[in-house]
PDB file of C-alpha atoms in Angstrom:
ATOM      1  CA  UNK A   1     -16.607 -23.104  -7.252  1.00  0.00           C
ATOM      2  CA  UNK A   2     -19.403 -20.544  -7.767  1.00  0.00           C
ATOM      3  CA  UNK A   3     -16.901 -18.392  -5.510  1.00  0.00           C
ATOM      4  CA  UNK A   4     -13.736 -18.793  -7.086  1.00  0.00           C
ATOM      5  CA  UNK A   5     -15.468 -18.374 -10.663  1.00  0.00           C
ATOM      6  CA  UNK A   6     -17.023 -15.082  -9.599  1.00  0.00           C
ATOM      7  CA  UNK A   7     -20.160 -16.410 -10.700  1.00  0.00           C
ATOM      8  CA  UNK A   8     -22.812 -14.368  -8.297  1.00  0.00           C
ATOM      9  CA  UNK A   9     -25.954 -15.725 -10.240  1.00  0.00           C
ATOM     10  CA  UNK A  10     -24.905 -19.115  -9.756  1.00  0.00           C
ATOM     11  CA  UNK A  11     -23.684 -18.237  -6.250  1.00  0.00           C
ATOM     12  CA  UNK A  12     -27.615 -16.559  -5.466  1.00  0.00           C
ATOM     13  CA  UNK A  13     -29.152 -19.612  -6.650  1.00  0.00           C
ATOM     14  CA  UNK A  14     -26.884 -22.138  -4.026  1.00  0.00           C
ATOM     15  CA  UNK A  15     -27.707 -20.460  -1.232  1.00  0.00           C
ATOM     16  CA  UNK A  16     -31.592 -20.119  -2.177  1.00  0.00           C
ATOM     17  CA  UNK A  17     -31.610 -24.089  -1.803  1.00  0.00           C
ATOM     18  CA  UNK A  18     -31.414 -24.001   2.582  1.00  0.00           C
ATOM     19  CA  UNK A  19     -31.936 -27.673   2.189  1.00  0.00           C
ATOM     20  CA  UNK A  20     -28.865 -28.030   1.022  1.00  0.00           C
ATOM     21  CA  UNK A  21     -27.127 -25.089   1.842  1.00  0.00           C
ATOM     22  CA  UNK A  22     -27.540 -24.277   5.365  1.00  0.00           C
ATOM     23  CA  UNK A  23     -25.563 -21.740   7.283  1.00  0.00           C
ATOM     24  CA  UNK A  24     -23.659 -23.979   9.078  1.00  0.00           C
ATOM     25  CA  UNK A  25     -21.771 -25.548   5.568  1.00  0.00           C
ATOM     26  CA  UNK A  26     -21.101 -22.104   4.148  1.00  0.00           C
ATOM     27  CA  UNK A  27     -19.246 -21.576   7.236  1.00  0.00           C
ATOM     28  CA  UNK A  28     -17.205 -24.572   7.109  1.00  0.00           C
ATOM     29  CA  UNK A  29     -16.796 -24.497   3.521  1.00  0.00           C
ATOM     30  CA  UNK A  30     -13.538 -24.541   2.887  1.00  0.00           C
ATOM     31  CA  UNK A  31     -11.022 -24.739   0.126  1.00  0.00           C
ATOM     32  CA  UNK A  32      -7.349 -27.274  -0.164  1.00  0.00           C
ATOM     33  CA  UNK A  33      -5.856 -24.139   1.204  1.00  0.00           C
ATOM     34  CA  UNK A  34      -8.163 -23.808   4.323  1.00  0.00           C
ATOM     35  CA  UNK A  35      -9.562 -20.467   2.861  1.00  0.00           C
ATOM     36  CA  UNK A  36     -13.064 -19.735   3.548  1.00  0.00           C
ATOM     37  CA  UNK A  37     -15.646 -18.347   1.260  1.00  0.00           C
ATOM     38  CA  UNK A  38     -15.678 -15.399   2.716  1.00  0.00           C
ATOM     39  CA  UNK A  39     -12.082 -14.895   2.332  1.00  0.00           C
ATOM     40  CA  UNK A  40     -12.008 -16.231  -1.253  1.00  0.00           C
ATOM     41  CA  UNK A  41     -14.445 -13.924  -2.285  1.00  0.00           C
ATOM     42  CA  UNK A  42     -13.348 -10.752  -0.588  1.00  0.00           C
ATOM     43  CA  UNK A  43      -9.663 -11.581  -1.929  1.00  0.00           C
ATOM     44  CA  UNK A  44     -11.457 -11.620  -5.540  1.00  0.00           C
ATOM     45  CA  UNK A  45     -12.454  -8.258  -5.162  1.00  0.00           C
ATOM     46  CA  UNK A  46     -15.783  -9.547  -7.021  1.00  0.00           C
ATOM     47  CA  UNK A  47     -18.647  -7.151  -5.481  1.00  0.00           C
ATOM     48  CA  UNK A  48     -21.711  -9.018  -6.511  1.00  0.00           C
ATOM     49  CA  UNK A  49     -20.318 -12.364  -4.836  1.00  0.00           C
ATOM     50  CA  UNK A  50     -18.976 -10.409  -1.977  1.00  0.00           C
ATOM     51  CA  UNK A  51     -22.743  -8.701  -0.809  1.00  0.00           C
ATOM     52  CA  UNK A  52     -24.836 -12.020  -1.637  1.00  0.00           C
ATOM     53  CA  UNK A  53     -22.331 -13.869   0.470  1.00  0.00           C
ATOM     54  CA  UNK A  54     -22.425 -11.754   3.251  1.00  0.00           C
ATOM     55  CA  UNK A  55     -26.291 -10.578   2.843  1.00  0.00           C
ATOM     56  CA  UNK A  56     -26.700 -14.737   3.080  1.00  0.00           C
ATOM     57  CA  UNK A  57     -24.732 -15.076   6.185  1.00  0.00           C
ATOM     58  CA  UNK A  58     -25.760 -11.934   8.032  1.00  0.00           C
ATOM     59  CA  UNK A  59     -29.711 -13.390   7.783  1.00  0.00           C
ATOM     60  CA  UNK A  60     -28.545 -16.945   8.504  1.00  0.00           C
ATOM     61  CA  UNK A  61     -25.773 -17.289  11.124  1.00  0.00           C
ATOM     62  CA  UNK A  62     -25.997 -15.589  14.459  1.00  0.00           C
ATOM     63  CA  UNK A  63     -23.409 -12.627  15.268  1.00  0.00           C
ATOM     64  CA  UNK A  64     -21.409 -15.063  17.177  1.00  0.00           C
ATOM     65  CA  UNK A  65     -20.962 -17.337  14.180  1.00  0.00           C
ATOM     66  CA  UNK A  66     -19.997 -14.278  12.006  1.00  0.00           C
ATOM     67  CA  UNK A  67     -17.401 -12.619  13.932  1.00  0.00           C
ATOM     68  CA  UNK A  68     -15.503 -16.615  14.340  1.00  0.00           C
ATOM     69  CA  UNK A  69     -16.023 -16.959  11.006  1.00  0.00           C
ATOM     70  CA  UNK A  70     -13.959 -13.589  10.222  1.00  0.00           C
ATOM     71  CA  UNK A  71     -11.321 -15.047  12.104  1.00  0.00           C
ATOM     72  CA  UNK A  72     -10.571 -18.258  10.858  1.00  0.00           C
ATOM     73  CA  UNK A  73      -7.039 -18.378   9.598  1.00  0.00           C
ATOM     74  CA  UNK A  74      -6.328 -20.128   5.542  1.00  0.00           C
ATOM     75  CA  UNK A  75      -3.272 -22.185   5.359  1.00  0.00           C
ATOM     76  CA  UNK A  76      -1.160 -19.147   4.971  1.00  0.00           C
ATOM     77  CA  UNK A  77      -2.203 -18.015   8.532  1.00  0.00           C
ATOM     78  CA  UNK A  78      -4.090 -15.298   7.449  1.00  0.00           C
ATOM     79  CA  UNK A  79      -7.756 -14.193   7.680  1.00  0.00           C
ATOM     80  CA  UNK A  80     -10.493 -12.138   5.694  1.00  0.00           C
ATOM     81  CA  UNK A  81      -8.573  -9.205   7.553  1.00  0.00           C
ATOM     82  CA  UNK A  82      -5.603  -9.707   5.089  1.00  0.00           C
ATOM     83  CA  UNK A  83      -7.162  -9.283   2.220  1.00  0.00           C
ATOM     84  CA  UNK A  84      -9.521  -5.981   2.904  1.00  0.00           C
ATOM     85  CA  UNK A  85      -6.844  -4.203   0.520  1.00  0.00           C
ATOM     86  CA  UNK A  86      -9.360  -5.192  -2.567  1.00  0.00           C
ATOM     87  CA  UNK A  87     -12.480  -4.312  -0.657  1.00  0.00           C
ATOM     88  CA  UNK A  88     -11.786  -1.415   2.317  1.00  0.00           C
ATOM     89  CA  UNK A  89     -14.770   0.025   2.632  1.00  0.00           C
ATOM     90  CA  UNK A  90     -15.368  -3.610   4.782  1.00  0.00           C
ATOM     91  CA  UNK A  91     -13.481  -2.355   7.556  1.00  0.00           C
ATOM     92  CA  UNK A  92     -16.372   0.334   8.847  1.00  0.00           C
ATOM     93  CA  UNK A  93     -18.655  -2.490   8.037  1.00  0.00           C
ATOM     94  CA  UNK A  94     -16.483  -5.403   9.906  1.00  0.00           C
ATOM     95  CA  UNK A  95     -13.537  -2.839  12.016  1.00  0.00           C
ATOM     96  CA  UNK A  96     -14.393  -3.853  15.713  1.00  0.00           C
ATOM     97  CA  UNK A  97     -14.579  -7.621  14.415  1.00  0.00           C
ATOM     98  CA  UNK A  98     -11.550  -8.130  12.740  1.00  0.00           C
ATOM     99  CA  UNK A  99      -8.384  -9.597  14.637  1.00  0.00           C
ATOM    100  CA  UNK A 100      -5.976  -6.932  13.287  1.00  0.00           C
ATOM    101  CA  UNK A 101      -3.047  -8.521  15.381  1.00  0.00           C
ATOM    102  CA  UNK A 102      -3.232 -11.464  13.493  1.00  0.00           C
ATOM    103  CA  UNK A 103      -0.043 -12.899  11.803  1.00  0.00           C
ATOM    104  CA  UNK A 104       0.585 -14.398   8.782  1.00  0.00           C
ATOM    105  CA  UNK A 105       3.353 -16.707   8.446  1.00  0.00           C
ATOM    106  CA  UNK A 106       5.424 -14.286   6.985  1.00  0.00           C
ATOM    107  CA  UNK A 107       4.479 -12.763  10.222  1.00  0.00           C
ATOM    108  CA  UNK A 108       2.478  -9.463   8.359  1.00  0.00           C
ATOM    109  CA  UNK A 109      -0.792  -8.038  10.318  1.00  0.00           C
ATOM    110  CA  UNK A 110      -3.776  -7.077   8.421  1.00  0.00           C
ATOM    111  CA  UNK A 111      -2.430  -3.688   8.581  1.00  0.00           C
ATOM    112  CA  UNK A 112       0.677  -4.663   6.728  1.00  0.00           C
ATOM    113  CA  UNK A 113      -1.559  -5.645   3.801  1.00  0.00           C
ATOM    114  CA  UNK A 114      -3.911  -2.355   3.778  1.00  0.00           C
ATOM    115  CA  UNK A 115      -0.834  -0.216   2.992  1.00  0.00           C
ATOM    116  CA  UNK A 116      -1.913  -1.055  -0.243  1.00  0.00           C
ATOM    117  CA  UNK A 117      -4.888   1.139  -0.193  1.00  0.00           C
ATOM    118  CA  UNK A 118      -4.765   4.891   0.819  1.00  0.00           C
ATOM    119  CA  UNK A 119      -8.383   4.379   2.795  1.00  0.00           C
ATOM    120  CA  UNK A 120      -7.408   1.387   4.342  1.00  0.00           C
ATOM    121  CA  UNK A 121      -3.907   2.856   5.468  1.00  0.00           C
ATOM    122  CA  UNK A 122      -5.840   5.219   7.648  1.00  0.00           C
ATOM    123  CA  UNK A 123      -7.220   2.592   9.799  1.00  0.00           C
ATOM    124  CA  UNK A 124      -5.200   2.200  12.817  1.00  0.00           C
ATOM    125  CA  UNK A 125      -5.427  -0.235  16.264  1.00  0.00           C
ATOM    126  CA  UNK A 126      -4.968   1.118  19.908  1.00  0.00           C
ATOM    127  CA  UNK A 127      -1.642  -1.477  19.799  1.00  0.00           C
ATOM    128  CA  UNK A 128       2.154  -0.346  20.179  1.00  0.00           C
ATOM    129  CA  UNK A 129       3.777  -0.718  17.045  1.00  0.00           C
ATOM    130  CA  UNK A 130       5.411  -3.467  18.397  1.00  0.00           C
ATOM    131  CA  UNK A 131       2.785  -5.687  17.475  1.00  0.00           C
ATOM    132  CA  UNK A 132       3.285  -4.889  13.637  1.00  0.00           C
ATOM    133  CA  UNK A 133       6.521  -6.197  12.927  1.00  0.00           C
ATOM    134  CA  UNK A 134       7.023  -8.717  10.542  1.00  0.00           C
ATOM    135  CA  UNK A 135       9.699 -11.578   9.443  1.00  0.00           C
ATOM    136  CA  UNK A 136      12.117  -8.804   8.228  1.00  0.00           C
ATOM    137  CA  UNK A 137      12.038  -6.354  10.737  1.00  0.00           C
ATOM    138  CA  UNK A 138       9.747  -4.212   9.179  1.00  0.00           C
ATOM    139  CA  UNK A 139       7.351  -1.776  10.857  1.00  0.00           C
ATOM    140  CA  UNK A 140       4.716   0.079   9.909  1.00  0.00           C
ATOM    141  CA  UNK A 141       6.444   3.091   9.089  1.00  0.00           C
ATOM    142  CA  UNK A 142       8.518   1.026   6.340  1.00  0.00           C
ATOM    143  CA  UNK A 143       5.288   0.289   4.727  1.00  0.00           C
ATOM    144  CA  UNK A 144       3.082   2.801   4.544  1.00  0.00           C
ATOM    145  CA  UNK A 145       3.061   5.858   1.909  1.00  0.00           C
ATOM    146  CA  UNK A 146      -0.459   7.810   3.201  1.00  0.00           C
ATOM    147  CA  UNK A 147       0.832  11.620   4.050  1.00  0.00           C
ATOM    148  CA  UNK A 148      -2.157  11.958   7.004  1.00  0.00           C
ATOM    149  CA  UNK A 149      -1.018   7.946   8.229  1.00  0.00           C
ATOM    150  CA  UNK A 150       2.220   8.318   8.482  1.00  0.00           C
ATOM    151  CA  UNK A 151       2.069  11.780  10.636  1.00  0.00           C
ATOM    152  CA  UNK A 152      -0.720   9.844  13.243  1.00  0.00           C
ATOM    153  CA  UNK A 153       1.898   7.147  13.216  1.00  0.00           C
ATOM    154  CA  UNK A 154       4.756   9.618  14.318  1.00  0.00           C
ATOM    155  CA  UNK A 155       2.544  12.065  16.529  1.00  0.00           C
ATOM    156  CA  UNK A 156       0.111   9.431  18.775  1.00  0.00           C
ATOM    157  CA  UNK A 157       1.882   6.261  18.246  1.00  0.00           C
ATOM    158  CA  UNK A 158       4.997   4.444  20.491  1.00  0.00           C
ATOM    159  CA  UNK A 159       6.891   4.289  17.117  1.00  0.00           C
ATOM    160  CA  UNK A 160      10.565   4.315  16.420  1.00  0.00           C
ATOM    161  CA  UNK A 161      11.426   6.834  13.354  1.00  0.00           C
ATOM    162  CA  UNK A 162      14.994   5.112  12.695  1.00  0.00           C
ATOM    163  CA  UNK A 163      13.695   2.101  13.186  1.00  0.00           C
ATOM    164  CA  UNK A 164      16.286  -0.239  10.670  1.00  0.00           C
ATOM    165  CA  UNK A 165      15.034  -3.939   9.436  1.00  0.00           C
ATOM    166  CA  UNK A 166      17.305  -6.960   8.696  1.00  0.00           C
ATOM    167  CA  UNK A 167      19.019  -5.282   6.087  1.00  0.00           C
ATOM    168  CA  UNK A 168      19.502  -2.390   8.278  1.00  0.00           C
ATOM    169  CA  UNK A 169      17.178  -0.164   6.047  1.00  0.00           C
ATOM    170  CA  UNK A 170      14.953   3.018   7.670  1.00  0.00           C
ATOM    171  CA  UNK A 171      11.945   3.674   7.036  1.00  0.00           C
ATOM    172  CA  UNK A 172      13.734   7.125   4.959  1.00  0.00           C
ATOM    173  CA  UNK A 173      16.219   4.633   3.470  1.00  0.00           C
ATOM    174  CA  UNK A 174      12.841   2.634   1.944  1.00  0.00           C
ATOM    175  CA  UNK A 175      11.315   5.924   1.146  1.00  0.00           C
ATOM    176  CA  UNK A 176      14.091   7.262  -0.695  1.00  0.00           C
ATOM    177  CA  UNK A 177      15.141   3.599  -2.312  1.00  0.00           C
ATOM    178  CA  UNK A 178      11.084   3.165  -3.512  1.00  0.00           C
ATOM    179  CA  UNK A 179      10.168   6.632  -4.086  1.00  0.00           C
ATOM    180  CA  UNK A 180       7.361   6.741  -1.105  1.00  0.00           C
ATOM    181  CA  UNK A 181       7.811  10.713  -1.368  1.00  0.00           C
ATOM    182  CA  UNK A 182       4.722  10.803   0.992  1.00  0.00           C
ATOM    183  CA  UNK A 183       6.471   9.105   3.888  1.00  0.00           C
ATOM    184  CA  UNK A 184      10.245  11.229   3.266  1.00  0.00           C
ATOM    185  CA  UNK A 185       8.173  14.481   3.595  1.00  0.00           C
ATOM    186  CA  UNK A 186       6.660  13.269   6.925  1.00  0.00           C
ATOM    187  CA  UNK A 187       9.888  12.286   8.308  1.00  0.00           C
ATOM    188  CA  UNK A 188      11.601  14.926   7.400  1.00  0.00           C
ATOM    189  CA  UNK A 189       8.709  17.071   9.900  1.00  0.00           C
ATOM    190  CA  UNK A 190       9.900  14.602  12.300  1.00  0.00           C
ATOM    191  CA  UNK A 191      13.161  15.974  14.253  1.00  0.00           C
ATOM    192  CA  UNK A 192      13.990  12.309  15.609  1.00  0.00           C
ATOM    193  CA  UNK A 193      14.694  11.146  12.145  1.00  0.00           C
ATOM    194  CA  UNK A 194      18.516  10.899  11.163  1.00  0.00           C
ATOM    195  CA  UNK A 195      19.742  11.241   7.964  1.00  0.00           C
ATOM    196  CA  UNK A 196      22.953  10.113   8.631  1.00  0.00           C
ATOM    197  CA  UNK A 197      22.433   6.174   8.934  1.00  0.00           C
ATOM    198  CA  UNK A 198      23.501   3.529   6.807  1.00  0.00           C
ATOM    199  CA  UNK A 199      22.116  -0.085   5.974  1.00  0.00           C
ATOM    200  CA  UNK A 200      24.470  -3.022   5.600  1.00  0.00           C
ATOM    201  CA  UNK A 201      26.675  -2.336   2.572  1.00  0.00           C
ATOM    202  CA  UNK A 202      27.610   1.320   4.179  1.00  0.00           C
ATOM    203  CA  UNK A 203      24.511   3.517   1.952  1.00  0.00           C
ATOM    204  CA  UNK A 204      23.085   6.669   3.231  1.00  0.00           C
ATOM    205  CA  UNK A 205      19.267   7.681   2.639  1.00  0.00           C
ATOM    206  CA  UNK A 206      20.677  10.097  -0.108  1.00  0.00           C
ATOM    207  CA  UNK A 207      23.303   7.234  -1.984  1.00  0.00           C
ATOM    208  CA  UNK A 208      20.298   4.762  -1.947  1.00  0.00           C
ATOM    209  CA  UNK A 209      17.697   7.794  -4.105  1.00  0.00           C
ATOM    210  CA  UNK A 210      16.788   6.220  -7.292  1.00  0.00           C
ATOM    211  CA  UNK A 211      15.950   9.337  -8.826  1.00  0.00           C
ATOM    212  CA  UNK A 212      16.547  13.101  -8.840  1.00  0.00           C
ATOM    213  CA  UNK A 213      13.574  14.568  -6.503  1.00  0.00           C
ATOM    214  CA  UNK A 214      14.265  12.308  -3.767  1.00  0.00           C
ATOM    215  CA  UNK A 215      18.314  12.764  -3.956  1.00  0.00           C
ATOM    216  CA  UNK A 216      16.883  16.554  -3.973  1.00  0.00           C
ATOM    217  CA  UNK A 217      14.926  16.041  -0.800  1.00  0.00           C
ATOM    218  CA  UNK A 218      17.401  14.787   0.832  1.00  0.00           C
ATOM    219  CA  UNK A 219      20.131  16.438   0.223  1.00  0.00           C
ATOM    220  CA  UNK A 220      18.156  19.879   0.710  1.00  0.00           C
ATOM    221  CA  UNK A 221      16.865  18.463   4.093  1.00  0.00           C
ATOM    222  CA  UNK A 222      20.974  17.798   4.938  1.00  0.00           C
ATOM    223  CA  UNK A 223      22.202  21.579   3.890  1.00  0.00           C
ATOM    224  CA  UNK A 224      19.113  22.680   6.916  1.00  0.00           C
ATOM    225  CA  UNK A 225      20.233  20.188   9.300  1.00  0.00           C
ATOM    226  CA  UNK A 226      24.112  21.709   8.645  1.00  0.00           C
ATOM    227  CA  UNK A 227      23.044  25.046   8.958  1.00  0.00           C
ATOM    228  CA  UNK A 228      20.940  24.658  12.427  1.00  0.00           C
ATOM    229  CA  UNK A 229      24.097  22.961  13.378  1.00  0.00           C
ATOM    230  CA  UNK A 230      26.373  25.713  12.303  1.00  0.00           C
ATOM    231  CA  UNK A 231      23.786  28.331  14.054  1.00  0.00           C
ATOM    232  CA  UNK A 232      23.543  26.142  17.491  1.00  0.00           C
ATOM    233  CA  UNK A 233      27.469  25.996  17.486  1.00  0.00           C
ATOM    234  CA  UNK A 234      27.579  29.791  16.678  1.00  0.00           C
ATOM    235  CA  UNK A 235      25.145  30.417  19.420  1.00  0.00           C
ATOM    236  CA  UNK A 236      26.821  28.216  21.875  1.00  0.00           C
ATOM    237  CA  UNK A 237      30.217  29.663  21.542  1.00  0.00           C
ATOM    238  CA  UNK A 238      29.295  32.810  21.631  1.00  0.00           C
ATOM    239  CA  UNK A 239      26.963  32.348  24.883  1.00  0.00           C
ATOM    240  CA  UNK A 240      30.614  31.134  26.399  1.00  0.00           C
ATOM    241  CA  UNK A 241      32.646  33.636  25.499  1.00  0.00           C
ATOM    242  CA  UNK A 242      30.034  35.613  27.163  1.00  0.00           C
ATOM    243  CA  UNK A 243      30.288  33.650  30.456  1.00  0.00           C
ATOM    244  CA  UNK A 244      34.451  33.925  30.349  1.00  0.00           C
ATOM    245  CA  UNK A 245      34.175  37.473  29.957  1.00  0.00           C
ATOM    246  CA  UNK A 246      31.543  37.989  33.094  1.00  0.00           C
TER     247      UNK A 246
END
């Protein structure tokens, strides 16, 4: 309860009783949903209850008890990993630890939830991207919207630019559709990406822009791709001609 309420003071003075606290309840201390309080606290974002629980478990449980404890799964499936969005500067602290494969049961890895901060986004596994795909087909590259991210993901990762989810939607159509004018500008310095593709009711990257700098994007990013094609056309017609004539 002390936990949940965010109530650090009351949360110190617990754990000062080892009589009745010892290390081994605080570990099993769960909640109705399975959640630990490690991963109640961290998803409370609450600082102060955050450092006395782990300053309490770092002097009382042995590394091996620590690292199981990071990966005990809630009811949801999901671990303390899944909820380092509120509190990333855990990941240098806990990185090597943390079972970022892990799915939820809406099949999302720990990575999947740090796209919602810019320093988590950064922090990346030695997995294929095959083994961040969740429920609706969605890789990484749907998600994320971190400039320096999204280029790692394209330049040192096995990951598919054109990549469509259940609805048949890019990771260029999500850009454009959500504004993520981060990830459109690192696709479009991709040369795999293709504008031309359309999800399941038939819209292009450019019809599915919900406002006028990402139409402009794209549309400017078409008129290039046109006039390479024009030039590569130009300079392949003429480099036959050149062969007839010889």
């Amino acid at each position: 309860m002390a936990v949940d309420a965010r109530q650090a003071k009351a949360l110190r003075c617990l754990l000062g009783i080892p009589a009745q606290f010892r290390a081994d309840l605080v570990l099993d201390d769960v909640n109705n949903e399975r959640t630990t309080l490690l991963s109640s606290a961290v998803e409370s974002g609450d600082r102060l209850v955050i450092n006395d629980l782990l300053s309490y478990l770092e002097l009382n449980a042995s590394s091996a008890q620590l690292e199981h404890h990071l990966r005990v799964e809630d009811g949801k499936g999901g671990c303390v990993a899944h909820y380092l969005f509120n509190q990333p500067q855990l990941i240098q602290r806990f990185g090597k630890k943390l079972p970022w494969r892990l799915k939820d049961q809406n099949r999302q890895t720990p990575l999947f939830t740090l796209r919602r901060s810019d320093r988590g986004a950064r922090r990346w596994s030695e997995a294929t991207l095959d083994d961040y795909v969740d429920a609706k087909g969605n890789t990484l590259l749907h998600m994320v919207n971190d400039m320096d991210a999204t280029v790692r993901l394209l330049r040192h990762y096995d990951s598919d630019v054109n990549a469509a989810n259940d609805k048949h939607f890019t990771p260029l159509m999500g850009g454009s559709k959500y504004r993520r004018l981060n990830l459109m500008r690192a696709l479009f310095g991709d040369l795999r990406t293709d504008l031309t593709l359309r999800d399941l009711r038939g819209l292009s990257a450019a019809e599915l822009a919900k406002d006028d700098m990402c139409a402009t994007m794209l549309t400017t990013s078409c008129c290039s791709l046109r006039h390479w094609a024009v030039m590569a056309e130009s300079r392949n017609l003429s480099s036959l001609r050149t062969q007839q004539c010889d």
